[in-house]
Amino acid sequence: MIDTSSASASLKVPTFADVEAARERISGAAHRTPVLTSRTADAMAEASLFFKAENLQRAGAFKFRGAYNAVAALDEFSRRNGVVAFSSGNHAQALADAARLQGVPATIVMPKDAPEIKIAATKAYGAEIHFYDRYTEDREAISRRLAAERSATLVPPFDHPEVIAGQGTAALELIEEVGELDLIVVPLGGGGLLAGSALSARALSPACKIVGVEPEAGNDGQQSLRKGEVVRIPAPKSIADGAIVTHVGDHNFAILKHTVHDIVTVTDAQLVETMRFFAERMKIIVEPTGCLAAAAILQGVLRCAGSRVGILLSGGNVDLKTFNDLLSAR
Ligand SMILES: *Cc1c(COP(=O)(O)O)cnc(C)c1O
């Protein structure tokens, strides 16, 4: 870790060495997901595309990597007291699963009206669920209070050095497997996956351009990169529910601001067309957020003719009813 100076003296910004350490910790627990190719996709982009299929990761998304690494990095005392997360999405499931595998108690703070299927899945991973009212209560405050009461460790979804290092292992595996790239394209929410991927790409493929992709409705990352500081926006509305954050994390931005070449956006309609492409042509289910990077390439937002391009498919957690509704509403 590198301690950054001045204003952000308390930030521990991870380096590629932390990604390599994460790889050791998660090996045997996380899947080494396949890299998929498609001649149809290559023809659409006039490029060589390599899709890292994190929709096939444990618990259905890359989040397992960062969550497992964060739990594995805890000392004995902290392991006994457990971990806490606030999220109703992929991070909560991933943390619950990662904690159970390592014999660490987990508490997940979830809204009372979270979908039944998510509550059931989190319980099945053996986590304790603490419900709150999303209209009257502040989940971050509740989580901090719970963590303090139990001397437990709060594991945030993206703004955390071990989480970022863990997420970086997906791009590390991708570049190791296919060789150097001209471009790597990564979905962007709070910036855990993009920051981690940037650490790996810089170390293993120094000439590779690094581009993040956000939903058009929430381009806070794009604004932040242009302004040179973290920009906050109201919670955006998009079908990319894994990327509807109001701002990127501080640890994340400390990496992004000097490694990422550009951040572009795609529309919900472009995400749906990309989900359809994956289902019809490549026979895989990718959730809306998981399609962000691929949509930028396959829908022509980013030009990459003649290039070798790595694309992170970040997750596959979408229930079939939602999947069907999205694909049938033309
Ligand atoms: C969380 C998530 C993202 C966004 O990741 P960040 O690390 O927050 O940028 C993208 N895709 C999926 C499927 C996710 O679960």
PDB file of C-alpha atoms and ligand atoms in Angstrom, residues 54-55 60-63 89-91 157-159 163-164 167 186-196 213 240-245 247-249 252 256 286-292 312-317, ligand 1:
ATOM      1  CA  GLU A  54     -17.419 -12.869 -14.307  1.00  0.00           C
ATOM      2  CA  ASN A  55     -21.119 -13.629 -14.730  1.00  0.00           C
ATOM      3  CA  GLY A  60     -22.687 -14.578  -9.884  1.00  0.00           C
ATOM      4  CA  ALA A  61     -20.388 -11.534 -10.015  1.00  0.00           C
ATOM      5  CA  PHE A  62     -16.780 -10.365  -9.639  1.00  0.00           C
ATOM      6  CA  LYS A  63     -17.678  -8.968  -6.174  1.00  0.00           C
ATOM      7  CA  GLY A  89     -27.008  -6.324  -4.252  1.00  0.00           C
ATOM      8  CA  ASN A  90     -24.096  -8.429  -5.378  1.00  0.00           C
ATOM      9  CA  HIS A  91     -21.670  -7.242  -2.702  1.00  0.00           C
ATOM     10  CA  PRO A 157     -18.666  -2.425  -1.555  1.00  0.00           C
ATOM     11  CA  PHE A 158     -15.913  -0.472  -3.342  1.00  0.00           C
ATOM     12  CA  ASP A 159     -14.120   2.211  -1.313  1.00  0.00           C
ATOM     13  CA  VAL A 163     -11.711  -4.822  -2.035  1.00  0.00           C
ATOM     14  CA  ILE A 164     -10.031  -2.945  -4.901  1.00  0.00           C
ATOM     15  CA  GLN A 167     -11.358  -6.926  -7.916  1.00  0.00           C
ATOM     16  CA  VAL A 186     -14.671  -2.063 -17.558  1.00  0.00           C
ATOM     17  CA  PRO A 187     -18.112  -1.370 -16.013  1.00  0.00           C
ATOM     18  CA  LEU A 188     -18.042   1.502 -13.501  1.00  0.00           C
ATOM     19  CA  GLY A 189     -20.161   1.992 -10.392  1.00  0.00           C
ATOM     20  CA  GLY A 190     -18.164   3.045  -7.345  1.00  0.00           C
ATOM     21  CA  GLY A 191     -14.903   2.142  -9.065  1.00  0.00           C
ATOM     22  CA  GLY A 192     -13.711  -1.036  -7.329  1.00  0.00           C
ATOM     23  CA  LEU A 193     -13.518  -3.058 -10.516  1.00  0.00           C
ATOM     24  CA  LEU A 194     -12.146  -0.215 -12.640  1.00  0.00           C
ATOM     25  CA  ALA A 195      -9.456   0.791 -10.132  1.00  0.00           C
ATOM     26  CA  GLY A 196      -8.376  -2.822  -9.594  1.00  0.00           C
ATOM     27  CA  VAL A 213     -18.357   2.640 -18.811  1.00  0.00           C
ATOM     28  CA  ALA A 240     -27.900  -1.050 -14.396  1.00  0.00           C
ATOM     29  CA  ASP A 241     -28.706  -1.472 -10.701  1.00  0.00           C
ATOM     30  CA  GLY A 242     -25.121  -2.390  -9.785  1.00  0.00           C
ATOM     31  CA  ALA A 243     -23.861   0.968 -10.994  1.00  0.00           C
ATOM     32  CA  ILE A 244     -26.387   3.430  -9.596  1.00  0.00           C
ATOM     33  CA  VAL A 245     -24.042   5.041  -7.109  1.00  0.00           C
ATOM     34  CA  HIS A 247     -20.119   9.047  -6.485  1.00  0.00           C
ATOM     35  CA  VAL A 248     -16.937   7.012  -6.924  1.00  0.00           C
ATOM     36  CA  GLY A 249     -14.909   6.137  -3.820  1.00  0.00           C
ATOM     37  CA  ASN A 252     -10.868   4.388  -6.188  1.00  0.00           C
ATOM     38  CA  LEU A 256      -8.562   6.263 -11.527  1.00  0.00           C
ATOM     39  CA  VAL A 286     -25.377 -11.205 -18.343  1.00  0.00           C
ATOM     40  CA  GLU A 287     -27.187  -8.781 -16.017  1.00  0.00           C
ATOM     41  CA  PRO A 288     -27.771  -5.182 -17.202  1.00  0.00           C
ATOM     42  CA  THR A 289     -24.840  -3.762 -15.210  1.00  0.00           C
ATOM     43  CA  GLY A 290     -22.661  -6.598 -16.434  1.00  0.00           C
ATOM     44  CA  CYS A 291     -23.278  -5.455 -20.026  1.00  0.00           C
ATOM     45  CA  LEU A 292     -21.949  -1.887 -19.593  1.00  0.00           C
ATOM     46  CA  LEU A 312     -15.139  -7.314 -18.319  1.00  0.00           C
ATOM     47  CA  LEU A 313     -18.564  -8.975 -18.084  1.00  0.00           C
ATOM     48  CA  SER A 314     -19.065  -8.143 -14.439  1.00  0.00           C
ATOM     49  CA  GLY A 315     -22.077 -10.202 -13.381  1.00  0.00           C
ATOM     50  CA  GLY A 316     -25.054 -12.373 -14.262  1.00  0.00           C
ATOM     51  CA  ASN A 317     -27.518 -11.866 -11.435  1.00  0.00           C
TER      52      ASN A 317
HETATM   53  C1  LIG B   1     -20.915  -3.750  -8.251  1.00  0.00           C
HETATM   54  C2  LIG B   1     -21.049  -4.059  -9.692  1.00  0.00           C
HETATM   55  C3  LIG B   1     -20.499  -3.216 -10.683  1.00  0.00           C
HETATM   56  C4  LIG B   1     -19.798  -1.924 -10.340  1.00  0.00           C
HETATM   57  O1  LIG B   1     -18.609  -2.180  -9.652  1.00  0.00           O
HETATM   58  P1  LIG B   1     -17.844  -1.040  -8.844  1.00  0.00           P
HETATM   59  O2  LIG B   1     -16.686  -1.736  -8.257  1.00  0.00           O
HETATM   60  O3  LIG B   1     -18.790  -0.499  -7.819  1.00  0.00           O
HETATM   61  O4  LIG B   1     -17.482   0.006  -9.833  1.00  0.00           O
HETATM   62  C5  LIG B   1     -20.596  -3.608 -11.993  1.00  0.00           C
HETATM   63  N1  LIG B   1     -21.230  -4.743 -12.351  1.00  0.00           N
HETATM   64  C6  LIG B   1     -21.778  -5.568 -11.439  1.00  0.00           C
HETATM   65  C7  LIG B   1     -22.453  -6.797 -11.919  1.00  0.00           C
HETATM   66  C8  LIG B   1     -21.705  -5.253 -10.072  1.00  0.00           C
HETATM   67  O5  LIG B   1     -22.258  -6.082  -9.173  1.00  0.00           O
END
